XYZ file of C-alpha atoms in Angstrom:
765
model
C 9.854 -14.561 -18.692
C 6.129 -13.974 -19.046
C 4.809 -11.442 -16.497
C 2.290 -13.012 -14.143
C -0.514 -10.690 -15.262
C -0.143 -11.811 -18.886
C -0.691 -15.486 -18.147
C -4.444 -15.149 -17.654
C -4.902 -12.200 -20.061
C -2.485 -12.864 -22.920
C -4.128 -11.001 -25.813
C -3.054 -7.581 -27.003
C -6.621 -6.227 -26.809
C -6.687 -7.009 -23.083
C -4.110 -4.258 -22.524
C -4.175 -1.740 -25.375
C -6.627 -0.143 -27.768
C -7.469 2.887 -29.910
C -10.114 5.585 -29.506
C -12.022 6.806 -32.574
C -9.998 10.018 -32.265
C -6.752 8.083 -32.654
C -5.595 8.170 -29.025
C -4.032 5.111 -27.443
C -5.969 3.458 -24.630
C -4.140 1.434 -21.982
C -5.932 -0.932 -19.627
C -4.739 -2.086 -16.231
C -6.250 -4.012 -13.357
C -4.228 -1.900 -10.924
C -6.071 1.147 -9.682
C -4.939 4.647 -8.873
C -5.245 5.336 -5.171
C -3.668 8.763 -5.432
C -0.189 7.266 -5.722
C -0.008 8.214 -9.404
C 0.325 4.678 -10.749
C -1.781 5.596 -13.785
C 0.825 8.140 -14.819
C 3.694 5.705 -14.296
C 1.949 3.082 -16.417
C 1.218 5.706 -19.063
C 4.927 6.563 -19.234
C 5.837 2.889 -19.649
C 3.460 2.531 -22.590
C 4.709 5.798 -24.104
C 8.318 4.682 -23.824
C 7.706 1.370 -25.542
C 5.444 2.745 -28.277
C 7.631 5.815 -28.903
C 4.359 7.697 -28.530
C 3.753 11.031 -26.753
C 2.543 10.336 -23.225
C -0.007 13.152 -23.524
C -1.820 11.110 -26.202
C -2.221 7.978 -24.066
C -5.305 7.485 -21.910
C -5.189 5.173 -18.912
C -8.734 3.822 -18.772
C -10.137 3.652 -15.204
C -10.380 0.027 -14.155
C -13.664 -1.831 -14.434
C -14.585 -5.501 -14.248
C -16.373 -4.930 -17.558
C -13.168 -4.663 -19.597
C -10.001 -4.409 -17.479
C -7.576 -7.285 -16.923
C -7.949 -8.999 -13.571
C -4.833 -8.112 -11.576
C -6.271 -8.850 -8.140
C -5.442 -6.181 -5.541
C -3.425 -2.990 -5.901
C -1.121 -3.622 -2.955
C 2.353 -4.685 -1.914
C 4.167 -2.059 -4.031
C 3.689 -4.366 -7.010
C 1.858 -2.251 -9.575
C 4.900 -1.272 -11.642
C 6.367 -4.747 -11.262
C 3.185 -6.572 -12.293
C 1.018 -4.279 -14.407
C 3.969 -2.233 -15.607
C 5.814 -5.274 -16.897
C 2.646 -6.586 -18.581
C 1.959 -3.258 -20.284
C 5.614 -2.947 -21.279
C 5.438 -6.330 -22.995
C 2.090 -5.507 -24.590
C 3.316 -2.189 -25.957
C 6.571 -3.707 -27.199
C 4.625 -6.529 -28.848
C 2.344 -4.055 -30.613
C 5.275 -1.922 -31.706
C 7.143 -4.924 -33.067
C 4.052 -6.256 -34.842
C 3.646 -2.894 -36.563
C 7.346 -2.750 -37.414
C 6.998 -6.179 -38.987
C 3.946 -5.018 -40.941
C 5.867 -1.969 -42.153
C 8.818 -4.097 -43.211
C 6.513 -6.435 -45.132
C 4.843 -3.470 -46.835
C 8.239 -2.261 -48.111
C 9.881 -5.647 -48.604
C 9.934 -5.144 -52.381
C 12.246 -2.174 -51.841
C 14.732 -4.243 -49.889
C 13.591 -2.956 -46.502
C 14.151 -5.361 -43.607
C 12.753 -5.349 -40.084
C 15.970 -3.863 -38.740
C 15.682 -0.970 -41.202
C 12.348 0.210 -39.796
C 12.511 2.707 -36.976
C 9.753 4.107 -34.774
C 9.664 7.734 -33.688
C 6.800 9.840 -32.382
C 4.287 7.084 -32.993
C 5.270 6.788 -36.679
C 7.165 4.004 -38.436
C 9.810 5.139 -40.904
C 11.717 3.445 -43.690
C 15.451 4.171 -44.015
C 16.071 7.847 -44.758
C 18.068 7.136 -47.919
C 14.967 5.726 -49.644
C 13.384 9.169 -49.660
C 16.164 10.341 -51.971
C 16.876 7.167 -53.939
C 13.227 6.545 -54.833
C 11.851 10.071 -54.899
C 10.614 9.693 -58.448
C 8.964 6.315 -57.934
C 7.552 6.511 -54.417
C 6.032 9.384 -52.485
C 7.630 10.391 -49.228
C 4.333 9.719 -47.428
C 4.479 6.051 -48.391
C 7.753 5.675 -46.526
C 6.081 6.213 -43.150
C 2.983 4.800 -41.481
C 1.145 5.086 -38.183
C -0.003 2.499 -35.670
C -3.566 3.029 -36.922
C -2.756 2.196 -40.544
C -0.552 -0.802 -39.692
C -2.816 -2.414 -37.076
C -5.530 -4.909 -38.016
C -8.072 -7.112 -36.247
C -5.873 -10.193 -36.103
C -3.141 -8.161 -34.437
C -5.466 -7.201 -31.574
C -6.304 -10.865 -31.028
C -2.671 -11.969 -31.110
C -1.022 -13.494 -28.055
C 1.597 -11.213 -26.555
C 5.038 -12.726 -26.912
C 7.329 -11.230 -24.261
C 10.408 -13.099 -25.464
C 9.943 -11.811 -29.011
C 9.365 -8.270 -27.787
C 12.402 -8.365 -25.509
C 14.653 -9.831 -28.196
C 13.783 -7.219 -30.797
C 13.768 -4.402 -28.273
C 17.559 -4.192 -28.315
C 17.489 -3.245 -31.989
C 15.792 0.058 -31.207
C 17.230 3.184 -29.656
C 15.889 3.565 -26.162
C 14.227 6.710 -24.962
C 16.175 8.451 -22.182
C 15.577 6.828 -18.814
C 13.670 8.918 -16.287
C 16.431 9.345 -13.711
C 15.233 12.746 -12.513
C 11.802 14.391 -12.284
C 10.717 15.487 -15.750
C 8.649 18.683 -15.587
C 7.652 18.375 -19.241
C 5.570 15.206 -18.688
C 3.154 16.103 -15.934
C 0.543 13.978 -14.224
C -2.712 14.992 -15.897
C -4.736 14.826 -12.665
C -2.704 17.026 -10.326
C -3.868 20.466 -11.489
C -7.529 19.486 -11.224
C -6.956 18.088 -7.739
C -5.078 21.165 -6.561
C -7.797 23.518 -7.820
C -10.677 21.387 -6.545
C -11.953 20.457 -9.997
C -11.221 16.713 -9.938
C -14.246 14.423 -9.660
C -13.656 12.039 -6.786
C -16.165 9.325 -6.022
C -17.582 11.623 -3.329
C -18.496 14.145 -6.047
C -20.154 11.732 -8.460
C -23.882 12.112 -9.083
C -25.518 9.220 -10.931
C -28.656 9.789 -13.031
C -31.412 7.344 -12.111
C -33.265 5.265 -14.658
C -36.619 6.534 -13.407
C -35.725 8.383 -10.181
C -32.794 10.535 -9.084
C -29.990 9.299 -6.892
C -30.800 8.909 -3.228
C -28.561 8.790 -0.178
C -28.083 6.075 2.370
C -26.274 5.207 5.566
C -25.856 1.981 7.498
C -25.558 2.099 11.275
C -23.943 -0.779 13.135
C -22.486 -1.638 16.531
C -18.870 -0.844 17.352
C -17.941 -4.541 17.511
C -18.154 -7.358 14.978
C -21.014 -9.002 16.859
C -23.490 -7.518 19.317
C -26.995 -7.816 20.692
C -29.677 -5.381 19.621
C -31.431 -3.526 22.451
C -34.907 -3.935 20.991
C -36.620 -1.207 22.998
C -34.046 1.394 21.938
C -33.967 0.204 18.355
C -37.736 0.163 17.942
C -38.025 3.686 19.315
C -35.228 4.836 17.008
C -36.830 3.200 13.979
C -40.172 4.852 14.679
C -38.503 8.227 15.055
C -36.535 7.868 11.821
C -39.564 6.835 9.783
C -41.367 9.960 10.923
C -38.597 12.279 9.776
C -39.140 14.384 6.670
C -37.106 13.232 3.688
C -36.693 9.628 4.862
C -37.562 7.112 2.151
C -37.021 3.821 3.948
C -35.690 2.400 7.189
C -34.344 -1.129 6.948
C -33.405 -3.546 9.718
C -31.458 -6.769 9.186
C -29.618 -8.493 12.015
C -27.707 -5.836 13.937
C -27.793 -3.452 10.978
C -29.970 -0.391 10.638
C -30.144 1.166 7.167
C -31.690 4.483 6.211
C -32.450 5.869 2.757
C -33.155 9.577 2.282
C -33.699 12.076 -0.481
C -30.875 14.350 0.689
C -27.525 13.926 2.388
C -28.307 16.637 4.952
C -31.001 14.529 6.627
C -28.525 11.674 7.062
C -25.975 13.925 8.700
C -28.429 15.015 11.358
C -29.506 11.496 12.270
C -25.932 10.155 12.222
C -24.899 12.508 15.014
C -27.796 11.334 17.182
C -27.302 7.601 16.540
C -23.521 7.586 16.919
C -23.692 9.598 20.126
C -26.322 7.230 21.527
C -24.317 4.148 20.577
C -21.288 5.509 22.442
C -23.484 5.807 25.544
C -24.595 2.173 25.294
C -27.887 2.673 23.456
C -29.199 0.554 20.537
C -26.599 -2.250 20.793
C -25.145 -4.235 23.666
C -21.472 -4.934 22.951
C -18.891 -6.842 24.973
C -15.541 -7.821 23.557
C -12.205 -8.845 25.055
C -9.884 -5.845 25.167
C -6.115 -6.414 25.328
C -4.163 -4.396 27.865
C -2.519 -1.636 25.789
C 0.427 -1.541 28.203
C 1.093 -5.264 27.915
C 0.169 -6.318 24.406
C 2.914 -8.987 24.167
C 1.378 -10.838 27.121
C -2.058 -10.845 25.457
C -0.662 -11.951 22.102
C 1.353 -14.803 23.577
C -1.471 -16.300 25.634
C -3.865 -16.616 22.656
C -4.167 -19.777 20.535
C -1.273 -19.713 18.070
C -0.483 -21.131 14.651
C 3.317 -21.442 14.648
C 5.412 -21.536 11.500
C 9.170 -21.771 11.080
C 9.723 -19.218 8.341
C 13.486 -19.735 7.990
C 16.032 -22.004 9.619
C 19.642 -22.040 8.495
C 20.991 -23.197 11.837
C 24.631 -24.085 11.613
C 27.346 -24.976 14.130
C 28.627 -21.804 15.723
C 32.061 -20.820 14.523
C 34.357 -19.793 17.382
C 34.437 -20.749 21.017
C 33.441 -17.441 22.583
C 30.148 -15.715 21.932
C 28.110 -12.982 23.594
C 24.308 -12.772 23.604
C 21.730 -10.017 23.354
C 17.967 -10.318 23.650
C 15.389 -7.583 23.136
C 11.640 -7.384 22.581
C 9.666 -4.758 20.681
C 5.969 -4.067 20.235
C 3.537 -2.108 18.114
C -0.047 -1.320 19.164
C -3.153 -1.685 17.059
C -3.028 1.099 14.452
C -5.878 2.703 12.509
C -6.010 3.594 8.846
C -7.225 7.098 9.689
C -8.009 7.908 6.067
C -8.629 11.625 5.783
C -10.919 11.048 2.816
C -14.060 9.199 3.944
C -15.038 5.896 2.354
C -17.795 6.245 -0.225
C -19.557 4.110 -2.826
C -22.483 4.181 -5.238
C -24.622 1.212 -6.260
C -27.584 0.479 -8.485
C -29.671 -2.638 -9.122
C -31.281 -3.001 -12.546
C -32.764 -5.803 -14.633
C -35.577 -8.236 -14.003
C -35.946 -9.622 -10.454
C -35.181 -13.089 -11.813
C -31.922 -11.851 -13.347
C -30.850 -8.770 -11.380
C -27.748 -6.807 -12.324
C -25.701 -4.920 -9.738
C -23.382 -2.093 -10.704
C -21.075 -0.587 -8.085
C -18.743 2.406 -8.247
C -15.997 2.106 -5.645
C -12.487 3.198 -4.692
C -11.667 -0.390 -3.745
C -8.110 -1.658 -4.150
C -9.403 -4.875 -5.715
C -12.389 -4.513 -8.029
C -12.487 -8.185 -9.063
C -12.124 -9.375 -5.466
C -14.937 -7.055 -4.444
C -17.125 -8.258 -7.324
C -16.644 -11.863 -6.237
C -17.641 -11.223 -2.633
C -20.583 -8.990 -3.539
C -21.855 -11.814 -5.738
C -21.502 -14.254 -2.832
C -23.123 -11.862 -0.367
C -26.172 -11.184 -2.549
C -26.377 -14.653 -4.100
C -26.071 -13.596 -7.733
C -23.628 -14.786 -10.400
C -20.431 -12.766 -10.569
C -21.190 -12.098 -14.234
C -24.192 -10.048 -13.080
C -22.050 -7.776 -10.909
C -19.971 -4.959 -12.341
C -17.517 -2.945 -10.244
C -15.957 0.210 -11.662
C -13.149 2.062 -9.951
C -13.518 5.758 -9.197
C -10.743 7.542 -7.354
C -11.179 8.294 -3.683
C -8.887 10.472 -1.624
C -6.243 7.765 -1.292
C -5.634 4.799 0.959
C -2.743 2.640 2.101
C -4.164 -0.739 2.953
C -7.462 -2.474 3.575
C -9.691 0.333 4.796
C -13.488 0.518 4.570
C -13.839 0.999 0.800
C -15.119 -2.537 0.191
C -17.434 -2.427 3.207
C -19.107 0.809 2.168
C -19.626 -0.742 -1.288
C -21.574 -3.546 0.396
C -23.552 -0.934 2.346
C -24.496 0.843 -0.878
C -25.453 -2.385 -2.647
C -27.535 -3.582 0.328
C -29.474 -0.333 0.490
C -29.830 -0.049 -3.296
C -31.582 -3.406 -3.280
C -34.424 -1.709 -1.411
C -34.994 0.795 -4.262
C -34.446 -1.073 -7.560
C -33.482 1.192 -10.428
C -32.333 4.066 -8.209
C -28.648 4.796 -7.678
C -27.749 4.956 -3.993
C -24.812 6.878 -2.583
C -23.341 5.944 0.810
C -20.560 7.838 2.557
C -19.245 6.886 5.969
C -18.999 9.473 8.716
C -15.711 10.281 10.444
C -16.809 8.168 13.412
C -17.599 5.224 11.135
C -14.345 5.656 9.232
C -12.254 5.471 12.389
C -14.548 3.075 14.217
C -15.351 0.392 11.627
C -12.407 0.140 9.219
C -10.006 -2.747 9.950
C -7.115 -2.145 12.325
C -3.498 -2.969 11.632
C -2.619 -5.840 13.990
C -0.686 -5.317 17.188
C 2.649 -7.144 17.101
C 5.458 -8.257 19.360
C 8.917 -9.143 18.061
C 11.759 -10.714 20.027
C 15.326 -10.940 18.764
C 17.977 -13.193 20.250
C 21.420 -12.715 18.727
C 24.892 -14.025 19.403
C 28.140 -12.309 18.408
C 31.864 -12.767 18.851
C 33.706 -10.423 21.234
C 34.622 -8.393 18.141
C 30.965 -8.086 17.194
C 30.648 -10.532 14.304
C 27.128 -11.912 14.096
C 26.993 -15.661 14.724
C 23.333 -16.405 15.430
C 20.086 -14.530 14.903
C 16.613 -15.671 15.949
C 13.642 -13.416 15.269
C 10.326 -14.464 16.810
C 7.101 -12.733 15.851
C 3.678 -12.729 17.521
C 0.693 -11.131 15.833
C -2.576 -11.716 14.075
C -2.663 -12.248 10.355
C -2.568 -9.183 8.141
C -5.316 -10.042 5.702
C -9.109 -10.177 5.783
C -9.527 -8.715 2.310
C -12.447 -9.745 0.100
C -12.133 -12.271 -2.680
C -9.849 -14.795 -1.011
C -12.186 -17.186 0.790
C -15.269 -19.315 0.322
C -17.493 -16.732 2.028
C -17.722 -12.943 1.670
C -15.182 -10.967 3.702
C -17.338 -7.859 3.981
C -18.327 -6.291 7.294
C -22.011 -5.961 6.446
C -22.261 -9.583 5.319
C -21.058 -10.609 8.803
C -23.782 -8.634 10.555
C -27.087 -9.509 8.877
C -29.731 -11.801 10.353
C -28.177 -14.659 8.381
C -24.519 -13.691 8.594
C -21.579 -15.125 6.736
C -18.887 -16.437 9.078
C -16.358 -13.860 10.241
C -13.101 -14.361 8.354
C -10.068 -14.850 10.579
C -7.063 -12.815 9.476
C -4.359 -14.736 7.632
C -0.906 -13.895 6.323
C 0.096 -13.727 2.692
C 2.424 -16.403 1.413
C 6.127 -15.744 1.869
C 6.472 -15.929 -1.910
C 4.792 -12.508 -2.027
C 6.402 -11.173 1.131
C 4.370 -12.679 3.967
C 2.351 -10.716 6.506
C 3.399 -10.435 10.144
C 6.663 -12.144 9.210
C 7.431 -9.617 6.448
C 11.067 -8.507 6.713
C 11.633 -10.758 9.739
C 14.636 -12.326 7.986
C 17.653 -10.153 8.681
C 19.428 -8.961 5.536
C 22.825 -9.194 7.217
C 25.415 -11.965 6.896
C 24.844 -14.406 9.745
C 25.764 -18.123 9.678
C 22.825 -19.292 11.783
C 19.425 -17.700 11.161
C 16.011 -18.693 12.466
C 12.669 -16.930 12.040
C 9.541 -18.132 13.858
C 6.090 -16.677 13.305
C 3.253 -17.182 15.798
C -0.052 -16.218 14.171
C -2.621 -15.288 16.796
C -5.901 -17.137 16.246
C -8.139 -14.641 18.009
C -9.644 -11.497 16.489
C -11.752 -9.503 18.960
C -11.399 -6.522 16.611
C -11.146 -6.866 12.850
C -7.586 -6.548 11.578
C -6.204 -6.508 8.078
C -3.562 -5.063 5.801
C -1.890 -1.737 6.547
C 0.902 -0.251 4.466
C 3.997 -2.527 4.617
C 2.190 -5.074 6.858
C 4.618 -6.459 9.449
C 7.727 -4.861 7.984
C 7.783 -1.668 10.101
C 7.981 -3.446 13.459
C 10.286 -6.207 12.183
C 12.701 -3.649 10.762
C 12.396 -1.539 13.909
C 13.426 -4.557 15.984
C 16.275 -5.684 13.751
C 17.769 -2.259 13.144
C 17.486 -1.315 16.817
C 19.428 -4.446 17.761
C 22.065 -3.756 15.105
C 22.386 -0.233 16.475
C 22.579 -1.483 20.044
C 25.282 -3.970 19.126
C 27.312 -1.303 17.344
C 27.119 1.176 20.226
C 27.849 -1.488 22.831
C 30.963 -2.494 20.910
C 32.010 1.152 20.362
C 31.655 0.725 16.612
C 30.083 3.183 14.239
C 26.535 2.008 13.321
C 27.166 2.507 9.598
C 30.488 0.683 9.643
C 28.977 -2.149 11.663
C 26.182 -2.645 9.138
C 28.502 -2.530 6.149
C 30.720 -5.156 7.781
C 27.741 -7.531 7.746
C 26.754 -6.819 4.140
C 29.685 -8.472 2.419
C 29.520 -10.112 -0.976
C 28.276 -9.124 -4.413
C 24.672 -9.938 -3.430
C 24.778 -7.006 -1.007
C 26.349 -4.449 -3.351
C 23.104 -2.491 -3.795
C 22.472 -2.508 -0.036
C 25.933 -1.101 0.668
C 25.420 1.537 -2.013
C 22.213 2.956 -0.501
C 23.783 3.040 2.971
C 26.854 4.847 1.712
C 24.713 7.245 -0.308
C 22.460 8.221 2.602
C 25.529 8.631 4.827
C 27.013 11.017 2.300
C 23.750 12.972 2.064
C 23.462 13.349 5.837
C 27.130 14.030 6.512
C 27.564 10.764 8.384
C 31.243 9.734 8.480
C 31.901 7.017 5.928
C 33.964 3.947 6.849
C 37.626 4.847 7.133
C 36.962 8.346 8.427
C 37.639 9.222 12.039
C 34.977 9.334 14.716
C 31.738 7.552 15.412
C 28.321 8.891 14.558
C 28.121 12.654 14.050
C 28.141 14.700 17.232
C 26.145 17.916 17.635
C 27.951 21.145 17.034
C 27.781 23.807 19.787
C 24.682 25.350 18.228
C 22.776 22.077 18.385
C 20.136 21.994 21.120
C 20.149 19.600 24.030
C 18.436 16.356 23.095
C 19.695 16.419 19.490
C 20.356 13.049 17.888
C 20.734 11.166 14.664
C 19.766 7.626 13.756
C 20.417 5.309 10.830
C 18.478 2.292 9.525
C 18.313 0.093 6.430
C 16.070 -2.595 4.938
C 15.257 -4.232 1.658
C 11.471 -4.385 1.493
C 10.245 -8.005 1.651
C 13.914 -8.969 1.256
C 13.177 -9.008 -2.488
C 11.946 -5.479 -3.238
C 13.379 -1.985 -3.110
C 16.454 -1.106 -1.059
C 16.112 1.859 1.282
C 18.359 3.523 3.871
C 17.243 6.377 6.104
C 18.964 8.868 8.407
C 16.810 10.899 10.809
C 17.780 14.019 12.740
C 15.574 14.966 15.683
C 15.406 16.661 19.055
C 13.879 15.117 22.157
C 12.366 17.773 24.425
C 8.787 17.737 25.710
C 8.153 15.420 22.770
C 10.130 14.016 19.871
C 10.427 16.620 17.106
C 11.737 15.562 13.704
C 14.070 18.057 12.011
C 15.356 16.329 8.895
C 15.093 13.018 7.118
C 17.399 11.734 4.397
C 16.587 8.746 2.197
C 18.472 6.822 -0.448
C 16.497 4.229 -2.364
C 17.231 1.764 -5.122
C 13.987 0.935 -6.915
C 15.661 -0.343 -10.074
C 14.586 1.276 -13.333
C 12.783 4.505 -12.408
C 9.701 5.048 -14.537
C 8.527 8.326 -12.989
C 11.078 9.918 -10.683
C 8.723 12.535 -9.301
C 6.095 9.918 -8.487
C 8.712 7.623 -6.960
C 9.984 10.384 -4.687
C 6.410 11.211 -3.659
C 5.824 7.598 -2.701
C 9.054 7.351 -0.706
C 8.285 10.584 1.126
C 4.698 9.569 1.818
C 5.716 6.171 3.150
C 8.337 7.706 5.421
C 6.088 10.427 6.805
C 3.248 8.021 7.486
C 5.714 5.735 9.263
C 6.896 8.718 11.292
C 3.290 9.294 12.327
C 2.991 5.650 13.430
C 6.270 5.929 15.310
C 5.445 9.152 17.149
C 1.666 9.383 17.480
C -0.593 6.521 16.590
C -2.248 3.897 18.789
C -5.855 2.750 18.665
C -7.891 3.075 21.840
C -10.179 0.102 22.425
C -13.047 -0.669 24.766
C -15.553 -3.529 25.155
C -17.950 -1.376 23.077
C -15.524 -0.947 20.189
C -12.897 1.501 18.973
C -13.103 4.694 21.011
C -10.408 6.602 19.101
C -12.988 7.568 16.486
C -12.163 11.236 16.033
C -9.000 13.280 15.529
C -8.873 14.343 19.169
C -8.558 10.721 20.281
C -6.511 9.515 17.325
C -3.914 12.177 16.536
C -1.728 11.866 13.464
C 1.391 13.800 12.527
C 0.473 17.382 11.627
C 1.836 19.559 8.850
C 3.640 21.584 11.502
C 5.429 18.396 12.607
C 6.827 17.570 9.181
C 10.610 17.457 8.807
C 12.613 18.514 5.802
C 12.941 15.452 3.556
C 15.704 14.759 1.029
C 15.502 11.774 -1.318
C 18.089 10.308 -3.667
C 17.213 7.672 -6.257
C 20.040 5.316 -7.090
C 20.845 4.679 -10.768
C 18.971 1.561 -11.782
C 18.465 1.497 -15.537
C 19.934 -2.006 -15.752
C 17.607 -3.431 -13.100
C 13.924 -4.302 -13.120
C 11.566 -1.731 -11.597
C 10.654 -2.208 -7.932
C 7.807 -0.636 -5.965
C 8.485 2.451 -3.857
C 5.372 2.973 -1.756
C 6.263 0.798 1.239
C 10.031 0.367 1.337
C 10.724 3.492 3.425
C 8.315 2.663 6.275
C 10.457 0.211 8.249
C 13.761 2.108 8.013
C 12.036 5.340 9.063
C 10.543 3.854 12.239
C 13.888 2.283 13.117
C 15.930 5.395 12.344
C 13.698 7.447 14.642
C 14.192 4.936 17.476
C 17.952 4.942 16.936
C 18.042 8.748 16.842
C 16.194 8.906 20.169
C 18.877 6.645 21.657
C 21.574 8.861 20.186
C 19.845 11.921 21.659
C 19.149 10.828 25.236
C 20.642 7.350 25.631
C 17.200 5.758 25.847
C 16.400 2.588 23.924
C 12.652 2.772 23.200
C 11.125 -0.514 22.117
C 7.395 0.179 22.301
C 5.702 2.176 19.562
C 4.557 4.905 19.471
C 7.374 6.998 20.960
C 5.020 9.385 22.736
C 6.077 11.336 25.844
C 4.126 8.811 27.932
C 5.942 5.838 26.435
C 9.287 7.608 26.756
C 8.609 8.081 30.460
C 7.746 4.410 30.805
C 10.987 3.532 29.040
C 12.945 5.779 31.390
C 11.521 3.781 34.281
C 12.704 0.558 32.649
C 16.221 -0.508 33.576
C 16.501 -2.503 30.360
C 15.892 0.530 28.180
C 18.903 2.400 29.591
C 21.235 -0.572 30.005
C 23.713 -0.494 27.112
C 24.840 -3.690 25.468
C 27.824 -4.961 27.431
C 30.209 -7.273 25.526
C 31.157 -8.969 28.767
C 27.703 -10.199 29.784
C 26.738 -13.834 29.258
């Protein structure tokens, strides 16, 4: 099967190349966000070429030469770009093997006789002895450089041919465990502060040096300018030393300066004034944070039946359980601030815009920048430069627009724009609030008969490059604004959005999933790591846990009983593996879930959860150990994951750990604070995240998967971690918490709720 990324970019030169020094270049449209995908892709190319990984350069993505692979998201980089590069490298290797066989055909050498080792192609060893007098030993081997030719680079990659001939070669050992001999080339520089992030880049100007800029805006998507305040502010800014220009357009105020220090001083004044109601008059509908489901349900809705396998209920007796869960609006809270550089060059009649950005989608950004500034996309170039990492649609694209807008005021000069902490937390898109209701029916013995999962939430996508108008914050706020893009969900074929993981993985005869997309967006929302999966998995795994406890069945045994059949073999394996790691009794052993030993503190508990990401991606099971005292304190977290063929074990483990710990922060700490003037949780005091001192010990096991396709690891642990924490809290204090985050305040509210402490009773209904 042809990988999706190869369909639009089928030529070998789209993916691979040579440097003049003889190093291999590999091109990808997927960008490195700190997750180490460049290293994983490098290892894939090295494996297929039989070439040392240290001699392969992953070229940073640019719209000038990289394949268009849309957005780096959804844990799809290894699946999409990795499979394309694997086919490209195998195609190149096989083309060179064929060329080597043809070169030695007169000696009776066939394609199957040629082997590739260390980036060299070798004839059969016996020829070196049999023909020593007639042929030099050097002629019996050749490199990629000597065997490649122009027509080869323009050849169409043939995945079927590469896959068919691949079996004839000895495979390199699969990377089942971290390999300390093949290190990520960027880590040392990052640890010692020598790596050049986008924040560190200084661009030489054509005729003038780089200048600095900042765009100030209201805290809401739309607002009214307070002209008296704004005019006084503009006059003051223009009089400041070091200010080059002050620009007003719609509700936007832009400032260009010679130095970054001047911007920092004015930012403090403007942001403080805006919080006090100066400069802009804002008024937006604010949902009640204590009753988000009510707000979500009363908005205009676009309802979709995601799945419906309704069937006549088997058996005459059934019991029912209903439960509702919610997640608040969540912020990206990127520690590294969004930053971009931009420069306009060329004649005014044919301007050229070049942007340096840590965007997740350079081609999508290019398209919307072209729309926003009314220039052909061919006259816009976006090059990726690493930022400090991200995990969803943050402000990287918006700050690129800011830089381009300001750079237009000073043609020829590069402009650098970096958001402040207040802008980072106050203007980046939020993850949507969600409510999930589950209605399930079981037999008296606990067998699932019916399962209905109903979801309410806004869409999870307002990314650039997907609509007829630019989806960039600045473009929505000029004097002639583009229409604000309403958040939508991705198609279910790629995992969906708010309905992601809403289909239970367990055997149930009658399943129904309904998604209500909220058609109101008072605050901008978009994609956050794993989209709707964390709250959907939280809901489903909490209900499974509640059913098991109410029926006096072990939670692990109960799950395994509903994962019957060969199609669930990998799911059962990760559950059994994590149980073994955590010392959870396996089915057939005596006792229910582990009980604390005498030295365990009061409030100790353990919880278990499982999910397959998107129902098509990686399998992950999690056990959490915690103590509930004045707050919930995590002690240990165990994970077992099946991500198929592991390309880079160390990188995979890092991604699983990172996804789990971020999910733990969502579960225990994070909730945006909103007001009619905008997002008020715009500093770390008002938006706390999990601290280093809060981190548990984490153990990860990767399941053997050499015979399976690679699956992404970055998002699969999020849902099971949130759910395992909730189940561990129940195990610790008998409290079923259904509203994230599980802060002391929300725990107290749950204690006051009769429903939260009422165990599932097989006799009700």
